Amino acid sequence: MPTAFVMVNCDLGIKSEQKAINQLKNVPGVIDASEVAGVYDIVVKITSDTLDSLKETITQDIRTIGVVRSTMTLIVIE
């Protein structure tokens, strides 16, 4: 089962990370979404039945969240 970790950068400002996390937790396939300190604001763990649907989730569901500014995806090698 394809799995990925998506590093997310959000808009600057109070509560933008929490707003994104609340939306991310409702995305099908999202296992966990946690706020982190460092270069990225949020780390998201996602899984899917196929690699194509995993990519679709990232591009259509995660990257389209309004406060998300950029992402970096790490696909787990099985």
Tab-separated table of C-alpha atoms in Angstrom, residues 18 20-22 27 34-35 45 47 58 77:
chain	number	residue	atom	x	y	z
A	18	GLN	CA	-4.268	24.579	12.961
A	20	ALA	CA	-4.786	23.375	7.754
A	21	ILE	CA	-4.522	20.447	10.198
A	22	ASN	CA	-8.276	20.496	10.791
A	27	VAL	CA	-8.925	14.167	3.725
A	34	SER	CA	1.033	17.109	13.055
A	35	GLU	CA	2.390	20.598	13.541
A	45	LYS	CA	1.255	10.859	6.690
A	47	THR	CA	-1.734	6.172	2.416
A	58	ILE	CA	-1.667	15.256	-2.694
A	77	ILE	CA	9.921	2.873	-0.642
